[in-house]
XYZ file of C-alpha atoms in Angstrom:
416
model
C -0.276 -0.431 -0.023
C 1.064 3.179 -0.857
C -0.103 6.115 0.972
C -1.686 9.085 -1.050
C 0.754 11.352 -1.998
C -0.724 14.922 -4.102
C 2.648 16.931 -3.812
C 1.314 20.604 -3.585
C -1.392 21.485 -6.028
C -1.162 23.897 -8.719
C 3.072 24.717 -8.034
C 5.250 21.691 -9.506
C 3.090 20.189 -12.608
C 5.366 19.540 -15.789
C 2.747 18.941 -17.592
C 3.477 18.700 -21.718
C 2.709 21.740 -23.825
C 1.291 21.577 -28.072
C 2.874 24.078 -29.237
C -0.623 24.964 -31.267
C -1.804 25.769 -28.073
C 0.574 27.896 -26.981
C -0.095 30.185 -30.219
C -3.972 30.017 -29.621
C -3.676 31.750 -25.807
C -0.334 33.657 -26.271
C -2.771 37.017 -26.071
C -6.110 35.853 -24.301
C -7.222 34.138 -21.236
C -10.773 33.311 -21.257
C -10.280 35.522 -17.505
C -14.013 37.123 -16.529
C -13.607 37.266 -13.082
C -12.642 36.029 -9.594
C -13.759 32.765 -7.610
C -15.299 33.109 -4.451
C -12.793 32.016 -2.675
C -9.253 33.094 -1.330
C -6.971 34.399 -3.641
C -2.512 33.516 -3.302
C 0.775 33.939 -5.124
C 2.243 31.410 -6.035
C 5.937 32.648 -7.595
C 8.354 29.969 -9.243
C 12.260 30.397 -9.074
C 13.220 28.426 -11.040
C 17.015 28.418 -10.505
C 19.193 25.448 -8.705
C 22.822 25.310 -7.982
C 22.362 21.083 -8.817
C 19.807 18.581 -9.524
C 18.353 16.608 -7.403
C 17.999 12.625 -9.055
C 15.024 12.126 -7.547
C 13.200 16.743 -8.587
C 11.440 16.629 -12.192
C 10.029 19.952 -11.494
C 11.018 22.722 -13.699
C 14.228 24.297 -12.753
C 17.990 24.572 -13.753
C 21.462 25.189 -12.792
C 24.249 27.252 -14.191
C 25.904 25.382 -16.634
C 22.240 23.994 -18.094
C 21.071 27.930 -18.605
C 24.209 29.484 -20.100
C 23.835 32.945 -20.738
C 20.238 33.046 -21.865
C 19.600 33.517 -18.595
C 19.639 34.409 -15.118
C 18.026 35.580 -11.742
C 18.567 39.941 -12.401
C 16.512 39.125 -16.124
C 13.319 36.563 -14.417
C 13.374 39.160 -11.489
C 12.373 41.781 -14.300
C 9.719 38.832 -16.165
C 8.482 38.779 -12.977
C 8.201 41.952 -12.247
C 6.344 42.024 -15.770
C 4.245 38.803 -15.693
C 3.011 40.860 -11.836
C 2.208 43.973 -13.472
C 0.128 42.294 -16.530
C -1.813 40.025 -14.679
C -2.956 42.935 -12.018
C -4.106 45.535 -14.915
C -6.130 42.803 -16.791
C -7.347 41.732 -13.208
C -8.430 45.308 -12.524
C -10.724 44.758 -16.134
C -12.818 42.135 -13.839
C -16.105 43.298 -12.140
C -15.282 41.405 -8.581
C -11.835 43.805 -7.263
C -9.201 42.006 -6.402
C -9.002 41.058 -2.859
C -6.562 41.680 -1.065
C -3.760 38.992 -1.604
C -3.830 36.678 1.427
C -0.583 34.047 0.767
C 2.050 34.547 -1.247
C 4.320 31.009 -1.502
C 7.851 31.693 -3.285
C 9.126 27.922 -3.890
C 10.879 26.568 -6.162
C 13.059 25.633 -6.981
C 15.660 27.130 -4.667
C 15.124 31.095 -3.624
C 16.855 30.890 -1.321
C 19.640 31.536 -4.385
C 18.206 34.291 -4.594
C 19.426 35.369 -1.301
C 18.273 37.514 0.767
C 17.825 40.610 -1.214
C 16.691 39.074 -3.512
C 13.991 37.688 -2.214
C 12.940 40.879 -0.251
C 13.003 42.173 -4.339
C 10.749 39.228 -4.877
C 8.359 40.193 -1.587
C 8.230 43.864 -3.529
C 7.391 43.139 -6.351
C 3.913 41.645 -5.610
C 3.699 44.424 -3.288
C 3.309 46.710 -6.304
C 1.028 45.040 -8.357
C -1.190 43.991 -5.509
C -2.874 44.751 -1.950
C -1.598 42.334 0.526
C -3.935 41.765 3.328
C -2.618 42.792 6.450
C -2.591 39.048 7.771
C -0.927 37.832 5.046
C 0.917 34.168 5.304
C 4.361 34.644 3.291
C 6.456 31.498 2.605
C 10.100 30.788 1.543
C 11.528 27.359 -0.101
C 14.892 27.813 1.171
C 17.844 24.737 0.949
C 19.121 24.726 4.257
C 22.892 25.271 2.607
C 22.139 28.642 1.412
C 20.667 29.903 4.079
C 22.211 32.025 6.946
C 22.011 33.857 10.138
C 21.668 36.899 8.387
C 19.954 35.123 5.158
C 16.758 34.965 7.628
C 17.220 38.285 9.849
C 16.978 39.459 5.608
C 13.881 38.113 5.564
C 12.664 38.002 8.266
C 12.024 42.644 8.101
C 11.687 41.951 4.504
C 8.407 41.097 5.377
C 8.709 36.506 4.776
C 6.443 34.908 8.227
C 7.052 31.676 7.343
C 9.880 28.796 5.886
C 10.093 25.868 4.464
C 13.267 24.216 4.956
C 14.130 21.138 2.625
C 15.601 18.654 4.927
C 14.689 15.084 3.520
C 16.593 12.647 5.827
C 19.210 12.857 8.859
C 21.360 10.388 6.776
C 24.518 11.179 5.112
C 23.842 7.601 2.054
C 20.229 8.571 1.835
C 21.111 12.278 0.636
C 23.187 11.328 -1.285
C 21.220 8.807 -3.552
C 18.603 11.374 -3.833
C 21.353 13.147 -4.547
C 20.784 16.501 -1.978
C 24.687 18.475 -1.225
C 23.727 19.079 2.410
C 25.017 17.909 4.899
C 22.734 15.917 7.994
C 22.551 18.601 10.596
C 22.161 21.769 8.396
C 18.505 21.375 8.042
C 17.988 21.443 12.088
C 20.180 24.930 12.315
C 18.742 26.524 9.299
C 15.813 25.731 11.497
C 16.546 27.120 14.388
C 18.704 29.809 12.605
C 14.712 30.660 11.864
C 13.174 30.705 14.484
C 15.532 32.969 16.267
C 15.580 34.949 13.608
C 11.750 35.822 14.565
C 9.969 33.490 12.357
C 7.177 32.077 15.039
C 6.335 29.362 11.452
C 9.050 26.749 10.068
C 8.755 23.652 8.804
C 11.146 21.401 7.535
C 10.115 18.319 4.310
C 10.993 15.110 5.046
C 10.948 11.705 1.931
C 11.056 8.621 2.580
C 10.860 5.575 1.740
C 14.297 5.945 -0.245
C 16.631 2.820 -1.453
C 18.444 2.208 1.687
C 16.616 4.185 4.024
C 16.012 1.949 7.442
C 13.683 2.296 9.993
C 16.455 3.297 12.169
C 17.205 6.460 9.590
C 13.840 7.189 9.575
C 13.904 7.365 13.556
C 17.066 9.460 13.360
C 15.432 12.343 10.782
C 12.434 12.618 12.749
C 14.404 12.526 16.265
C 15.883 15.447 14.568
C 13.180 17.103 13.184
C 11.692 16.675 17.020
C 15.042 18.351 18.339
C 14.697 21.348 16.133
C 11.507 22.828 17.301
C 9.904 23.484 14.624
C 6.095 24.053 13.997
C 4.426 22.171 10.731
C 6.353 19.163 9.129
C 5.655 18.009 5.642
C 6.211 14.722 4.202
C 6.270 12.505 0.618
C 6.966 9.238 0.353
C 9.312 9.140 -2.501
C 7.864 8.836 -6.441
C 10.162 7.692 -9.278
C 9.946 10.014 -11.397
C 9.971 9.239 -14.995
C 12.961 11.245 -17.096
C 14.402 12.099 -14.069
C 17.997 10.448 -12.956
C 16.613 8.002 -9.961
C 14.807 6.603 -12.540
C 17.297 5.489 -15.024
C 19.402 4.204 -12.063
C 16.402 2.144 -11.084
C 15.548 0.805 -15.200
C 18.969 0.206 -15.002
C 18.473 -2.103 -11.629
C 21.031 -0.485 -9.660
C 18.431 1.284 -7.207
C 15.653 -0.884 -6.314
C 12.273 1.086 -6.823
C 10.136 1.895 -3.391
C 7.897 -0.936 -1.663
C 4.441 -0.078 -1.030
C 4.056 -1.766 1.878
C 7.598 -0.050 3.534
C 6.550 3.362 2.426
C 3.110 2.163 4.560
C 4.780 1.274 6.785
C 7.758 3.972 7.250
C 4.323 6.395 6.991
C 2.199 5.116 9.737
C 5.564 5.636 11.883
C 6.202 9.345 10.757
C 1.980 9.733 12.198
C 2.561 8.502 15.264
C 5.774 9.962 16.344
C 4.646 13.653 15.169
C 1.806 13.089 16.498
C 2.942 11.805 20.201
C 4.906 15.132 19.694
C 1.519 17.520 18.940
C 2.399 17.585 15.332
C -1.365 16.311 14.653
C -2.958 15.917 10.148
C -4.435 17.760 8.586
C -3.437 16.617 5.021
C -2.124 12.975 4.571
C 1.368 14.484 4.391
C 1.343 17.404 6.363
C 1.356 17.827 10.370
C 0.993 21.021 12.579
C 0.545 22.127 16.098
C -1.476 24.293 15.710
C -4.642 25.609 14.445
C -1.950 29.386 12.528
C 1.291 26.795 11.474
C -1.071 24.728 8.905
C 0.568 26.436 5.821
C -2.858 28.673 4.570
C -1.217 28.433 0.889
C -1.025 25.133 0.329
C -5.066 25.529 2.491
C -5.933 27.489 -1.040
C -5.017 24.888 -3.165
C -7.490 23.069 -1.650
C -9.968 24.482 -0.948
C -10.868 25.319 -4.139
C -9.132 29.214 -4.001
C -8.034 31.372 -6.402
C -4.311 31.584 -7.673
C -1.963 34.333 -9.476
C 0.827 31.599 -10.443
C 3.614 33.898 -12.000
C 7.105 32.739 -13.197
C 8.517 29.804 -15.585
C 6.366 26.840 -15.754
C 3.694 27.982 -12.873
C 0.463 27.486 -13.104
C -2.534 29.712 -12.304
C -6.156 29.044 -11.569
C -8.748 32.287 -11.727
C -13.037 31.784 -11.348
C -12.681 28.492 -13.388
C -9.868 28.982 -15.397
C -6.606 27.384 -15.129
C -3.748 28.359 -17.345
C 0.204 27.801 -17.264
C 3.339 29.256 -18.101
C 5.735 28.301 -20.824
C 8.706 26.416 -18.517
C 12.572 27.789 -19.594
C 13.194 31.593 -18.600
C 14.356 33.006 -21.723
C 11.092 32.527 -23.351
C 9.670 33.377 -20.559
C 11.376 36.237 -20.678
C 10.632 36.866 -23.626
C 7.665 36.342 -23.512
C 6.601 39.756 -20.917
C 8.837 41.324 -23.437
C 6.528 41.154 -25.434
C 3.047 42.343 -23.435
C 0.466 39.863 -22.150
C 0.315 37.220 -19.839
C 3.236 34.268 -20.608
C 0.256 31.196 -21.235
C 1.578 28.251 -22.715
C -1.937 27.390 -22.786
C -4.989 27.417 -20.544
C -8.616 25.370 -19.503
C -12.268 26.867 -19.056
C -12.892 23.823 -16.099
C -16.102 21.695 -16.307
C -18.588 21.609 -13.577
C -17.293 17.737 -13.755
C -14.065 19.136 -13.491
C -14.613 20.602 -10.697
C -16.012 17.898 -8.759
C -13.431 15.856 -9.097
C -10.960 18.074 -7.824
C -12.925 19.467 -5.252
C -13.605 15.473 -4.108
C -10.431 14.152 -4.227
C -8.492 17.417 -2.789
C -11.517 18.013 0.271
C -11.199 14.186 1.385
C -7.208 14.248 2.005
C -7.750 17.096 4.805
C -8.959 15.683 8.652
C -11.596 18.581 8.317
C -13.156 16.155 5.818
C -15.966 15.552 2.624
C -19.527 17.184 3.372
C -21.742 14.114 2.133
C -24.037 16.973 0.395
C -20.937 16.763 -1.523
C -21.196 13.994 -3.157
C -23.226 12.858 -6.210
C -25.324 9.960 -6.199
C -23.028 7.634 -6.800
C -20.549 9.375 -4.222
C -22.997 8.387 -1.812
C -23.946 4.725 -2.232
C -20.277 4.180 -1.978
C -20.170 5.637 1.837
C -21.428 2.460 3.548
C -19.016 0.827 1.751
C -15.988 2.099 2.771
C -17.121 2.816 6.132
C -17.771 -1.109 6.789
C -13.862 -1.436 4.752
C -13.123 1.448 7.650
C -11.255 3.354 5.193
C -14.165 6.592 6.231
C -15.482 7.511 9.208
C -18.614 9.696 9.512
C -18.903 12.529 11.409
C -21.794 13.793 13.588
C -21.443 17.005 11.720
C -22.688 14.609 8.315
C -18.753 14.579 6.678
C -16.962 11.817 5.238
C -13.654 11.984 6.559
C -10.669 9.226 6.097
C -9.622 6.884 9.339
C -5.784 6.410 9.891
C -6.340 2.959 7.445
C -7.786 4.995 5.041
C -5.704 8.231 4.615
C -2.564 4.518 3.498
C -5.387 4.314 0.174
C -6.660 7.757 -0.363
C -6.164 7.442 -4.003
C -8.399 4.189 -4.033
C -11.162 6.049 -1.703
C -11.194 9.018 -3.949
C -11.787 7.161 -7.263
C -14.415 4.596 -5.694
C -15.822 8.271 -4.689
C -15.761 9.262 -7.918
C -17.034 6.350 -10.348
């Protein structure tokens, strides 16, 4: 059994785009108005110092880019895209809502340095109004952070930091082609807290070939020693086209074992729950309601967001679009005017229903039975009998502990 594992929605898709779709949407998107949910902004930073073997995100090393793009050309293009989007949104019947959340991801945003990340936030503020209590998150690689870095971005207005830890075992990091040392993530988390960040997340990846129960326990010990208030834990997925996938195909590494992954998930959940971090989404645990990642909740609850940067995906009022991927092409398209879209789709009622069920089931708050179509309601009694879901007193469908391990299957049964 593989724990149902959906990474952050809407930020890291890598689908291939038909060139004809790019030509059809370069100047116009079928945007009409905002939806009724929260409005957030995701900024994609496409730069990495090295490429991790398991990663299929839209990222580039300096060697891969050469002179075709740079952090400065990317930032200039980002400013242009944000300005163009704000102008387009100003034509909507509904006024642009205050931005409730910002998430700077990648890639490795911390490679921009504290001043660079301050410039990113300034670019958003120049074009959009932030809510008074806006959550502003940046991802960071522990090796490209320092006490001075955290102090600078805290002063700039960031309120939350997410650090890529993956594992505390050196040999696991080596298999993943991660460059940071095992203890650096914990040190970085403590530096972030010392700089005034109340909300700090550590990311774990479990199920890497060669990882043992002892390795996972050591990683959990380190996470808890860091004193963070949020943990994300994802099972390793071998993505096609990655260096890791090629090693598995050649027989150099074994593929992750589903039963091992399920046991590891249960081990993680037990340790985190005992330490006071409760799950609120299948792959995410928080120490309190305020520690939950509001930006990701915006995705899971069907809100609107603008995705800015190469390859970023957006969703506004039932319309989804995605940007061209390469940073140089992205900058060229912004310079040409208009949004740098590579393609778009207007979601049908059936597609919106599918996404609502798929994402909401994964939340601890669950899915309202009233939101299910008749075919879905017909499956509820069977899923309850199988111990995969329970129905709460307020008529919401919530995954059981066993159901979390089989979340994808539960969703399929509800949608069949």
